[in-house]
JSON list of N, CA and C in Angstrom, two decimals:
[
{"chain": "L", "resi": 1, "resn": "MET", "atom": "N", "xyz": [77.85, 66.45, 50.82]},
{"chain": "L", "resi": 1, "resn": "MET", "atom": "CA", "xyz": [78.37, 65.31, 50.10]},
{"chain": "L", "resi": 1, "resn": "MET", "atom": "C", "xyz": [79.39, 64.57, 50.97]},
{"chain": "L", "resi": 2, "resn": "VAL", "atom": "N", "xyz": [79.28, 63.28, 51.04]},
{"chain": "L", "resi": 2, "resn": "VAL", "atom": "CA", "xyz": [80.20, 62.46, 51.82]},
{"chain": "L", "resi": 2, "resn": "VAL", "atom": "C", "xyz": [81.32, 62.00, 50.89]},
{"chain": "L", "resi": 3, "resn": "ASN", "atom": "N", "xyz": [82.56, 62.24, 51.31]},
{"chain": "L", "resi": 3, "resn": "ASN", "atom": "CA", "xyz": [83.70, 61.80, 50.51]},
{"chain": "L", "resi": 3, "resn": "ASN", "atom": "C", "xyz": [84.00, 60.34, 50.78]},
{"chain": "L", "resi": 4, "resn": "ARG", "atom": "N", "xyz": [84.38, 59.66, 49.74]},
{"chain": "L", "resi": 4, "resn": "ARG", "atom": "CA", "xyz": [84.70, 58.24, 49.86]},
{"chain": "L", "resi": 4, "resn": "ARG", "atom": "C", "xyz": [86.00, 58.02, 50.63]},
{"chain": "L", "resi": 5, "resn": "PHE", "atom": "N", "xyz": [86.94, 58.96, 50.45]},
{"chain": "L", "resi": 5, "resn": "PHE", "atom": "CA", "xyz": [88.24, 58.86, 51.12]},
{"chain": "L", "resi": 5, "resn": "PHE", "atom": "C", "xyz": [88.52, 60.14, 51.87]},
{"chain": "L", "resi": 6, "resn": "SER", "atom": "N", "xyz": [89.46, 60.07, 52.81]},
{"chain": "L", "resi": 6, "resn": "SER", "atom": "CA", "xyz": [89.89, 61.22, 53.59]},
{"chain": "L", "resi": 6, "resn": "SER", "atom": "C", "xyz": [91.38, 61.43, 53.39]},
{"chain": "L", "resi": 7, "resn": "VAL", "atom": "N", "xyz": [91.84, 62.63, 53.69]},
{"chain": "L", "resi": 7, "resn": "VAL", "atom": "CA", "xyz": [93.28, 62.90, 53.64]},
{"chain": "L", "resi": 7, "resn": "VAL", "atom": "C", "xyz": [93.97, 61.92, 54.59]},
{"chain": "L", "resi": 8, "resn": "GLY", "atom": "N", "xyz": [95.04, 61.32, 54.10]},
{"chain": "L", "resi": 8, "resn": "GLY", "atom": "CA", "xyz": [95.79, 60.34, 54.89]},
{"chain": "L", "resi": 8, "resn": "GLY", "atom": "C", "xyz": [95.44, 58.90, 54.57]},
{"chain": "L", "resi": 9, "resn": "ASP", "atom": "N", "xyz": [94.33, 58.67, 53.87]},
{"chain": "L", "resi": 9, "resn": "ASP", "atom": "CA", "xyz": [93.95, 57.30, 53.50]},
{"chain": "L", "resi": 9, "resn": "ASP", "atom": "C", "xyz": [94.91, 56.74, 52.45]},
{"chain": "L", "resi": 10, "resn": "ARG", "atom": "N", "xyz": [95.26, 55.48, 52.64]},
{"chain": "L", "resi": 10, "resn": "ARG", "atom": "CA", "xyz": [96.09, 54.78, 51.65]},
{"chain": "L", "resi": 10, "resn": "ARG", "atom": "C", "xyz": [95.15, 54.18, 50.62]},
{"chain": "L", "resi": 11, "resn": "VAL", "atom": "N", "xyz": [95.46, 54.40, 49.32]},
{"chain": "L", "resi": 11, "resn": "VAL", "atom": "CA", "xyz": [94.59, 53.95, 48.24]},
{"chain": "L", "resi": 11, "resn": "VAL", "atom": "C", "xyz": [95.39, 53.25, 47.15]},
{"chain": "L", "resi": 12, "resn": "ARG", "atom": "N", "xyz": [94.63, 52.52, 46.31]},
{"chain": "L", "resi": 12, "resn": "ARG", "atom": "CA", "xyz": [95.20, 51.86, 45.14]},
{"chain": "L", "resi": 12, "resn": "ARG", "atom": "C", "xyz": [94.45, 52.37, 43.92]},
{"chain": "L", "resi": 13, "resn": "VAL", "atom": "N", "xyz": [95.17, 52.74, 42.88]},
{"chain": "L", "resi": 13, "resn": "VAL", "atom": "CA", "xyz": [94.55, 53.20, 41.64]},
{"chain": "L", "resi": 13, "resn": "VAL", "atom": "C", "xyz": [94.01, 51.98, 40.91]},
{"chain": "L", "resi": 14, "resn": "ASP", "atom": "N", "xyz": [92.76, 52.08, 40.45]},
{"chain": "L", "resi": 14, "resn": "ASP", "atom": "CA", "xyz": [92.10, 50.97, 39.76]},
{"chain": "L", "resi": 14, "resn": "ASP", "atom": "C", "xyz": [91.53, 51.49, 38.44]},
{"chain": "L", "resi": 15, "resn": "ILE", "atom": "N", "xyz": [92.36, 51.48, 37.39]},
{"chain": "L", "resi": 15, "resn": "ILE", "atom": "CA", "xyz": [91.96, 51.90, 36.05]},
{"chain": "L", "resi": 15, "resn": "ILE", "atom": "C", "xyz": [92.32, 50.77, 35.09]},
{"chain": "L", "resi": 16, "resn": "PRO", "atom": "N", "xyz": [91.49, 49.73, 34.99]},
{"chain": "L", "resi": 16, "resn": "PRO", "atom": "CA", "xyz": [91.83, 48.57, 34.18]},
{"chain": "L", "resi": 16, "resn": "PRO", "atom": "C", "xyz": [91.66, 48.76, 32.68]},
{"chain": "L", "resi": 17, "resn": "ASP", "atom": "N", "xyz": [91.03, 49.84, 32.25]},
{"chain": "L", "resi": 17, "resn": "ASP", "atom": "CA", "xyz": [90.78, 50.11, 30.82]},
{"chain": "L", "resi": 17, "resn": "ASP", "atom": "C", "xyz": [92.09, 50.55, 30.16]},
{"chain": "L", "resi": 18, "resn": "THR", "atom": "N", "xyz": [92.64, 49.69, 29.32]},
{"chain": "L", "resi": 18, "resn": "THR", "atom": "CA", "xyz": [93.92, 49.98, 28.68]},
{"chain": "L", "resi": 18, "resn": "THR", "atom": "C", "xyz": [93.86, 51.17, 27.73]},
{"chain": "L", "resi": 19, "resn": "THR", "atom": "N", "xyz": [92.67, 51.61, 27.34]},
{"chain": "L", "resi": 19, "resn": "THR", "atom": "CA", "xyz": [92.55, 52.78, 26.46]},
{"chain": "L", "resi": 19, "resn": "THR", "atom": "C", "xyz": [92.47, 54.09, 27.25]},
{"chain": "L", "resi": 20, "resn": "ASP", "atom": "N", "xyz": [92.35, 54.01, 28.57]},
{"chain": "L", "resi": 20, "resn": "ASP", "atom": "CA", "xyz": [92.29, 55.20, 29.41]},
{"chain": "L", "resi": 20, "resn": "ASP", "atom": "C", "xyz": [93.69, 55.82, 29.46]},
{"chain": "L", "resi": 21, "resn": "PRO", "atom": "N", "xyz": [93.79, 57.15, 29.26]},
{"chain": "L", "resi": 21, "resn": "PRO", "atom": "CA", "xyz": [95.12, 57.78, 29.30]},
{"chain": "L", "resi": 21, "resn": "PRO", "atom": "C", "xyz": [95.86, 57.60, 30.62]},
{"chain": "L", "resi": 22, "resn": "ASP", "atom": "N", "xyz": [95.14, 57.34, 31.71]},
{"chain": "L", "resi": 22, "resn": "ASP", "atom": "CA", "xyz": [95.78, 57.15, 33.01]},
{"chain": "L", "resi": 22, "resn": "ASP", "atom": "C", "xyz": [95.97, 55.68, 33.37]},
{"chain": "L", "resi": 23, "resn": "PHE", "atom": "N", "xyz": [95.81, 54.79, 32.40]},
{"chain": "L", "resi": 23, "resn": "PHE", "atom": "CA", "xyz": [95.99, 53.35, 32.64]},
{"chain": "L", "resi": 23, "resn": "PHE", "atom": "C", "xyz": [97.37, 53.05, 33.23]},
{"chain": "L", "resi": 24, "resn": "GLU", "atom": "N", "xyz": [98.36, 53.86, 32.87]},
{"chain": "L", "resi": 24, "resn": "GLU", "atom": "CA", "xyz": [99.73, 53.62, 33.36]},
{"chain": "L", "resi": 24, "resn": "GLU", "atom": "C", "xyz": [99.82, 53.62, 34.89]},
{"chain": "L", "resi": 25, "resn": "TYR", "atom": "N", "xyz": [98.82, 54.20, 35.56]},
{"chain": "L", "resi": 25, "resn": "TYR", "atom": "CA", "xyz": [98.82, 54.26, 37.03]},
{"chain": "L", "resi": 25, "resn": "TYR", "atom": "C", "xyz": [98.06, 53.09, 37.66]},
{"chain": "L", "resi": 26, "resn": "HIS", "atom": "N", "xyz": [97.45, 52.24, 36.83]},
{"chain": "L", "resi": 26, "resn": "HIS", "atom": "CA", "xyz": [96.68, 51.11, 37.33]},
{"chain": "L", "resi": 26, "resn": "HIS", "atom": "C", "xyz": [97.51, 50.28, 38.31]},
{"chain": "L", "resi": 27, "resn": "ARG", "atom": "N", "xyz": [96.92, 50.00, 39.46]},
{"chain": "L", "resi": 27, "resn": "ARG", "atom": "CA", "xyz": [97.51, 49.20, 40.54]},
{"chain": "L", "resi": 27, "resn": "ARG", "atom": "C", "xyz": [98.60, 49.91, 41.34]},
{"chain": "L", "resi": 28, "resn": "GLU", "atom": "N", "xyz": [98.86, 51.17, 41.07]},
{"chain": "L", "resi": 28, "resn": "GLU", "atom": "CA", "xyz": [99.82, 51.91, 41.90]},
{"chain": "L", "resi": 28, "resn": "GLU", "atom": "C", "xyz": [99.16, 52.27, 43.22]},
{"chain": "L", "resi": 29, "resn": "HIS", "atom": "N", "xyz": [99.96, 52.40, 44.25]},
{"chain": "L", "resi": 29, "resn": "HIS", "atom": "CA", "xyz": [99.48, 52.74, 45.58]},
{"chain": "L", "resi": 29, "resn": "HIS", "atom": "C", "xyz": [99.97, 54.13, 45.96]},
{"chain": "L", "resi": 30, "resn": "GLY", "atom": "N", "xyz": [99.20, 54.76, 46.84]},
{"chain": "L", "resi": 30, "resn": "GLY", "atom": "CA", "xyz": [99.60, 56.08, 47.32]},
{"chain": "L", "resi": 30, "resn": "GLY", "atom": "C", "xyz": [98.73, 56.50, 48.49]},
{"chain": "L", "resi": 31, "resn": "VAL", "atom": "N", "xyz": [98.88, 57.78, 48.87]},
{"chain": "L", "resi": 31, "resn": "VAL", "atom": "CA", "xyz": [98.17, 58.35, 50.01]},
{"chain": "L", "resi": 31, "resn": "VAL", "atom": "C", "xyz": [97.44, 59.60, 49.55]},
{"chain": "L", "resi": 32, "resn": "VAL", "atom": "N", "xyz": [96.17, 59.74, 49.96]},
{"chain": "L", "resi": 32, "resn": "VAL", "atom": "CA", "xyz": [95.40, 60.94, 49.65]},
{"chain": "L", "resi": 32, "resn": "VAL", "atom": "C", "xyz": [96.00, 62.10, 50.43]},
{"chain": "L", "resi": 33, "resn": "THR", "atom": "N", "xyz": [96.41, 63.15, 49.71]},
{"chain": "L", "resi": 33, "resn": "THR", "atom": "CA", "xyz": [97.03, 64.31, 50.36]},
{"chain": "L", "resi": 33, "resn": "THR", "atom": "C", "xyz": [96.12, 65.54, 50.37]},
{"chain": "L", "resi": 34, "resn": "ALA", "atom": "N", "xyz": [95.11, 65.55, 49.51]},
{"chain": "L", "resi": 34, "resn": "ALA", "atom": "CA", "xyz": [94.18, 66.69, 49.46]},
{"chain": "L", "resi": 34, "resn": "ALA", "atom": "C", "xyz": [92.90, 66.25, 48.76]},
{"chain": "L", "resi": 35, "resn": "ILE", "atom": "N", "xyz": [91.84, 66.97, 49.05]},
{"chain": "L", "resi": 35, "resn": "ILE", "atom": "CA", "xyz": [90.54, 66.73, 48.40]},
{"chain": "L", "resi": 35, "resn": "ILE", "atom": "C", "xyz": [90.07, 68.07, 47.85]},
{"chain": "L", "resi": 36, "resn": "LYS", "atom": "N", "xyz": [89.79, 68.08, 46.55]},
{"chain": "L", "resi": 36, "resn": "LYS", "atom": "CA", "xyz": [89.36, 69.31, 45.87]},
{"chain": "L", "resi": 36, "resn": "LYS", "atom": "C", "xyz": [88.00, 69.07, 45.23]},
{"chain": "L", "resi": 37, "resn": "GLU", "atom": "N", "xyz": [87.34, 70.13, 44.85]},
{"chain": "L", "resi": 37, "resn": "GLU", "atom": "CA", "xyz": [86.05, 70.02, 44.16]},
{"chain": "L", "resi": 37, "resn": "GLU", "atom": "C", "xyz": [86.07, 70.83, 42.88]},
{"chain": "L", "resi": 38, "resn": "ASP", "atom": "N", "xyz": [85.33, 70.35, 41.90]},
{"chain": "L", "resi": 38, "resn": "ASP", "atom": "CA", "xyz": [85.13, 71.09, 40.66]},
{"chain": "L", "resi": 38, "resn": "ASP", "atom": "C", "xyz": [83.67, 70.91, 40.24]},
{"chain": "L", "resi": 39, "resn": "ALA", "atom": "N", "xyz": [83.34, 71.27, 39.03]},
{"chain": "L", "resi": 39, "resn": "ALA", "atom": "CA", "xyz": [81.94, 71.24, 38.58]},
{"chain": "L", "resi": 39, "resn": "ALA", "atom": "C", "xyz": [81.61, 70.02, 37.73]},
{"chain": "L", "resi": 40, "resn": "ALA", "atom": "N", "xyz": [82.45, 69.01, 37.71]},
{"chain": "L", "resi": 40, "resn": "ALA", "atom": "CA", "xyz": [82.20, 67.85, 36.86]},
{"chain": "L", "resi": 40, "resn": "ALA", "atom": "C", "xyz": [80.87, 67.16, 37.16]},
{"chain": "L", "resi": 41, "resn": "GLY", "atom": "N", "xyz": [80.44, 67.18, 38.40]},
{"chain": "L", "resi": 41, "resn": "GLY", "atom": "CA", "xyz": [79.18, 66.55, 38.78]},
{"chain": "L", "resi": 41, "resn": "GLY", "atom": "C", "xyz": [77.98, 67.15, 38.08]},
{"chain": "L", "resi": 42, "resn": "TYR", "atom": "N", "xyz": [78.05, 68.42, 37.76]},
{"chain": "L", "resi": 42, "resn": "TYR", "atom": "CA", "xyz": [76.94, 69.06, 37.03]},
{"chain": "L", "resi": 42, "resn": "TYR", "atom": "C", "xyz": [76.84, 68.48, 35.62]},
{"chain": "L", "resi": 43, "resn": "ALA", "atom": "N", "xyz": [77.97, 68.20, 35.00]},
{"chain": "L", "resi": 43, "resn": "ALA", "atom": "CA", "xyz": [77.99, 67.65, 33.64]},
{"chain": "L", "resi": 43, "resn": "ALA", "atom": "C", "xyz": [77.54, 66.19, 33.61]},
{"chain": "L", "resi": 44, "resn": "THR", "atom": "N", "xyz": [77.91, 65.42, 34.64]},
{"chain": "L", "resi": 44, "resn": "THR", "atom": "CA", "xyz": [77.61, 63.99, 34.63]},
{"chain": "L", "resi": 44, "resn": "THR", "atom": "C", "xyz": [76.30, 63.65, 35.33]},
{"chain": "L", "resi": 45, "resn": "GLY", "atom": "N", "xyz": [75.81, 64.57, 36.18]},
{"chain": "L", "resi": 45, "resn": "GLY", "atom": "CA", "xyz": [74.62, 64.28, 36.96]},
{"chain": "L", "resi": 45, "resn": "GLY", "atom": "C", "xyz": [74.91, 63.48, 38.22]},
{"chain": "L", "resi": 46, "resn": "ASP", "atom": "N", "xyz": [76.17, 63.22, 38.51]},
{"chain": "L", "resi": 46, "resn": "ASP", "atom": "CA", "xyz": [76.57, 62.46, 39.70]},
{"chain": "L", "resi": 46, "resn": "ASP", "atom": "C", "xyz": [77.46, 63.36, 40.55]},
{"chain": "L", "resi": 47, "resn": "GLU", "atom": "N", "xyz": [76.95, 63.80, 41.69]},
{"chain": "L", "resi": 47, "resn": "GLU", "atom": "CA", "xyz": [77.71, 64.75, 42.51]},
{"chain": "L", "resi": 47, "resn": "GLU", "atom": "C", "xyz": [79.05, 64.21, 42.97]},
{"chain": "L", "resi": 48, "resn": "ARG", "atom": "N", "xyz": [79.22, 62.89, 43.00]},
{"chain": "L", "resi": 48, "resn": "ARG", "atom": "CA", "xyz": [80.51, 62.31, 43.40]},
{"chain": "L", "resi": 48, "resn": "ARG", "atom": "C", "xyz": [81.61, 62.69, 42.42]},
{"chain": "L", "resi": 49, "resn": "ASP", "atom": "N", "xyz": [81.23, 62.97, 41.16]},
{"chain": "L", "resi": 49, "resn": "ASP", "atom": "CA", "xyz": [82.23, 63.33, 40.15]},
{"chain": "L", "resi": 49, "resn": "ASP", "atom": "C", "xyz": [82.82, 64.71, 40.37]},
{"chain": "L", "resi": 50, "resn": "SER", "atom": "N", "xyz": [82.26, 65.49, 41.27]},
{"chain": "L", "resi": 50, "resn": "SER", "atom": "CA", "xyz": [82.79, 66.82, 41.57]},
{"chain": "L", "resi": 50, "resn": "SER", "atom": "C", "xyz": [83.95, 66.77, 42.56]},
{"chain": "L", "resi": 51, "resn": "VAL", "atom": "N", "xyz": [84.29, 65.61, 43.04]},
{"chain": "L", "resi": 51, "resn": "VAL", "atom": "CA", "xyz": [85.37, 65.47, 44.01]},
{"chain": "L", "resi": 51, "resn": "VAL", "atom": "C", "xyz": [86.61, 64.91, 43.32]},
{"chain": "L", "resi": 52, "resn": "LEU", "atom": "N", "xyz": [87.72, 65.59, 43.52]},
{"chain": "L", "resi": 52, "resn": "LEU", "atom": "CA", "xyz": [89.02, 65.12, 43.04]},
{"chain": "L", "resi": 52, "resn": "LEU", "atom": "C", "xyz": [89.88, 64.79, 44.24]},
{"chain": "L", "resi": 53, "resn": "TYR", "atom": "N", "xyz": [90.49, 63.62, 44.21]},
{"chain": "L", "resi": 53, "resn": "TYR", "atom": "CA", "xyz": [91.39, 63.20, 45.27]},
{"chain": "L", "resi": 53, "resn": "TYR", "atom": "C", "xyz": [92.82, 63.35, 44.77]},
{"chain": "L", "resi": 54, "resn": "ARG", "atom": "N", "xyz": [93.60, 64.20, 45.43]},
{"chain": "L", "resi": 54, "resn": "ARG", "atom": "CA", "xyz": [95.01, 64.33, 45.10]},
{"chain": "L", "resi": 54, "resn": "ARG", "atom": "C", "xyz": [95.74, 63.21, 45.82]},
{"chain": "L", "resi": 55, "resn": "VAL", "atom": "N", "xyz": [96.46, 62.39, 45.07]},
{"chain": "L", "resi": 55, "resn": "VAL", "atom": "CA", "xyz": [97.15, 61.22, 45.62]},
{"chain": "L", "resi": 55, "resn": "VAL", "atom": "C", "xyz": [98.65, 61.34, 45.36]},
{"chain": "L", "resi": 56, "resn": "GLU", "atom": "N", "xyz": [99.42, 61.19, 46.43]},
{"chain": "L", "resi": 56, "resn": "GLU", "atom": "CA", "xyz": [100.87, 61.09, 46.27]},
{"chain": "L", "resi": 56, "resn": "GLU", "atom": "C", "xyz": [101.20, 59.62, 46.12]},
{"chain": "L", "resi": 57, "resn": "LEU", "atom": "N", "xyz": [101.63, 59.26, 44.91]},
{"chain": "L", "resi": 57, "resn": "LEU", "atom": "CA", "xyz": [101.96, 57.87, 44.62]},
{"chain": "L", "resi": 57, "resn": "LEU", "atom": "C", "xyz": [103.29, 57.49, 45.26]},
{"chain": "L", "resi": 58, "resn": "GLU", "atom": "N", "xyz": [103.55, 56.21, 45.37]},
{"chain": "L", "resi": 58, "resn": "GLU", "atom": "CA", "xyz": [104.79, 55.74, 45.98]},
{"chain": "L", "resi": 58, "resn": "GLU", "atom": "C", "xyz": [106.02, 56.26, 45.24]},
{"chain": "L", "resi": 59, "resn": "SER", "atom": "N", "xyz": [105.85, 56.58, 43.94]},
{"chain": "L", "resi": 59, "resn": "SER", "atom": "CA", "xyz": [106.95, 57.12, 43.14]},
{"chain": "L", "resi": 59, "resn": "SER", "atom": "C", "xyz": [107.25, 58.57, 43.51]},
{"chain": "L", "resi": 60, "resn": "GLY", "atom": "N", "xyz": [106.36, 59.21, 44.29]},
{"chain": "L", "resi": 60, "resn": "GLY", "atom": "CA", "xyz": [106.52, 60.60, 44.64]},
{"chain": "L", "resi": 60, "resn": "GLY", "atom": "C", "xyz": [105.70, 61.53, 43.76]},
{"chain": "L", "resi": 61, "resn": "GLU", "atom": "N", "xyz": [105.20, 61.02, 42.66]},
{"chain": "L", "resi": 61, "resn": "GLU", "atom": "CA", "xyz": [104.37, 61.81, 41.75]},
{"chain": "L", "resi": 61, "resn": "GLU", "atom": "C", "xyz": [103.00, 62.06, 42.38]},
{"chain": "L", "resi": 62, "resn": "GLU", "atom": "N", "xyz": [102.46, 63.24, 42.19]},
{"chain": "L", "resi": 62, "resn": "GLU", "atom": "CA", "xyz": [101.12, 63.55, 42.66]},
{"chain": "L", "resi": 62, "resn": "GLU", "atom": "C", "xyz": [100.17, 63.63, 41.48]},
{"chain": "L", "resi": 63, "resn": "MET", "atom": "N", "xyz": [99.02, 62.99, 41.64]},
{"chain": "L", "resi": 63, "resn": "MET", "atom": "CA", "xyz": [98.01, 62.94, 40.58]},
{"chain": "L", "resi": 63, "resn": "MET", "atom": "C", "xyz": [96.64, 63.15, 41.20]},
{"chain": "L", "resi": 64, "resn": "ASP", "atom": "N", "xyz": [95.70, 63.66, 40.40]},
{"chain": "L", "resi": 64, "resn": "ASP", "atom": "CA", "xyz": [94.31, 63.79, 40.83]},
{"chain": "L", "resi": 64, "resn": "ASP", "atom": "C", "xyz": [93.49, 62.68, 40.20]},
{"chain": "L", "resi": 65, "resn": "PHE", "atom": "N", "xyz": [92.64, 62.06, 41.02]},
{"chain": "L", "resi": 65, "resn": "PHE", "atom": "CA", "xyz": [91.78, 60.98, 40.55]},
{"chain": "L", "resi": 65, "resn": "PHE", "atom": "C", "xyz": [90.36, 61.20, 41.03]},
{"chain": "L", "resi": 66, "resn": "ARG", "atom": "N", "xyz": [89.39, 60.66, 40.28]},
{"chain": "L", "resi": 66, "resn": "ARG", "atom": "CA", "xyz": [87.99, 60.67, 40.68]},
{"chain": "L", "resi": 66, "resn": "ARG", "atom": "C", "xyz": [87.73, 59.43, 41.54]},
{"chain": "L", "resi": 67, "resn": "TRP", "atom": "N", "xyz": [86.60, 59.43, 42.22]},
{"chain": "L", "resi": 67, "resn": "TRP", "atom": "CA", "xyz": [86.23, 58.34, 43.14]},
{"chain": "L", "resi": 67, "resn": "TRP", "atom": "C", "xyz": [86.25, 56.99, 42.45]},
{"chain": "L", "resi": 68, "resn": "ARG", "atom": "N", "xyz": [85.83, 56.94, 41.19]},
{"chain": "L", "resi": 68, "resn": "ARG", "atom": "CA", "xyz": [85.71, 55.63, 40.52]},
{"chain": "L", "resi": 68, "resn": "ARG", "atom": "C", "xyz": [87.06, 55.01, 40.18]},
{"chain": "L", "resi": 69, "resn": "ASP", "atom": "N", "xyz": [88.14, 55.80, 40.26]},
{"chain": "L", "resi": 69, "resn": "ASP", "atom": "CA", "xyz": [89.47, 55.29, 39.92]},
{"chain": "L", "resi": 69, "resn": "ASP", "atom": "C", "xyz": [90.28, 54.84, 41.12]},
{"chain": "L", "resi": 70, "resn": "LEU", "atom": "N", "xyz": [89.68, 54.90, 42.32]},
{"chain": "L", "resi": 70, "resn": "LEU", "atom": "CA", "xyz": [90.43, 54.56, 43.53]},
{"chain": "L", "resi": 70, "resn": "LEU", "atom": "C", "xyz": [89.72, 53.49, 44.34]},
{"chain": "L", "resi": 71, "resn": "ARG", "atom": "N", "xyz": [90.50, 52.67, 45.00]},
{"chain": "L", "resi": 71, "resn": "ARG", "atom": "CA", "xyz": [90.01, 51.66, 45.94]},
{"chain": "L", "resi": 71, "resn": "ARG", "atom": "C", "xyz": [90.84, 51.75, 47.20]},
{"chain": "L", "resi": 72, "resn": "PRO", "atom": "N", "xyz": [90.31, 51.28, 48.32]},
{"chain": "L", "resi": 72, "resn": "PRO", "atom": "CA", "xyz": [91.17, 51.18, 49.51]},
{"chain": "L", "resi": 72, "resn": "PRO", "atom": "C", "xyz": [92.38, 50.31, 49.17]},
{"chain": "L", "resi": 73, "resn": "SER", "atom": "N", "xyz": [93.52, 50.62, 49.71]},
{"chain": "L", "resi": 73, "resn": "SER", "atom": "CA", "xyz": [94.76, 49.95, 49.36]},
{"chain": "L", "resi": 73, "resn": "SER", "atom": "C", "xyz": [94.75, 48.46, 49.66]},
{"chain": "L", "resi": 74, "resn": "ASP", "atom": "N", "xyz": [93.94, 48.00, 50.58]},
{"chain": "L", "resi": 74, "resn": "ASP", "atom": "CA", "xyz": [93.95, 46.59, 50.96]},
{"chain": "L", "resi": 74, "resn": "ASP", "atom": "C", "xyz": [93.09, 45.71, 50.07]},
{"chain": "L", "resi": 75, "resn": "THR", "atom": "N", "xyz": [92.43, 46.28, 49.02]},
{"chain": "L", "resi": 75, "resn": "THR", "atom": "CA", "xyz": [91.60, 45.47, 48.14]},
{"chain": "L", "resi": 75, "resn": "THR", "atom": "C", "xyz": [92.40, 45.09, 46.89]},
{"chain": "L", "resi": 76, "resn": "GLU", "atom": "N", "xyz": [92.04, 44.00, 46.30]},
{"chain": "L", "resi": 76, "resn": "GLU", "atom": "CA", "xyz": [92.70, 43.53, 45.08]},
{"chain": "L", "resi": 76, "resn": "GLU", "atom": "C", "xyz": [91.73, 43.56, 43.91]},
{"chain": "L", "resi": 77, "resn": "VAL", "atom": "N", "xyz": [92.28, 43.63, 42.73]},
{"chain": "L", "resi": 77, "resn": "VAL", "atom": "CA", "xyz": [91.46, 43.63, 41.50]},
{"chain": "L", "resi": 77, "resn": "VAL", "atom": "C", "xyz": [91.08, 42.21, 41.16]}
]
């Protein structure tokens, strides 16, 4: 499986759905600090969903996000 991002990549959180519990992180920037895997891809049928990107946000908080919630930092919504 090819990962969309690598450790050290600068990313922007893109969760525009106001009903999503992680909406509060929409448009925050950070750096990928780790890449983990779980079994979510088996449930969804999309192997990309098995990858979790640990991101250290500019606030210092660390959060895990799926591929669909992240964009390269230089892109805009």
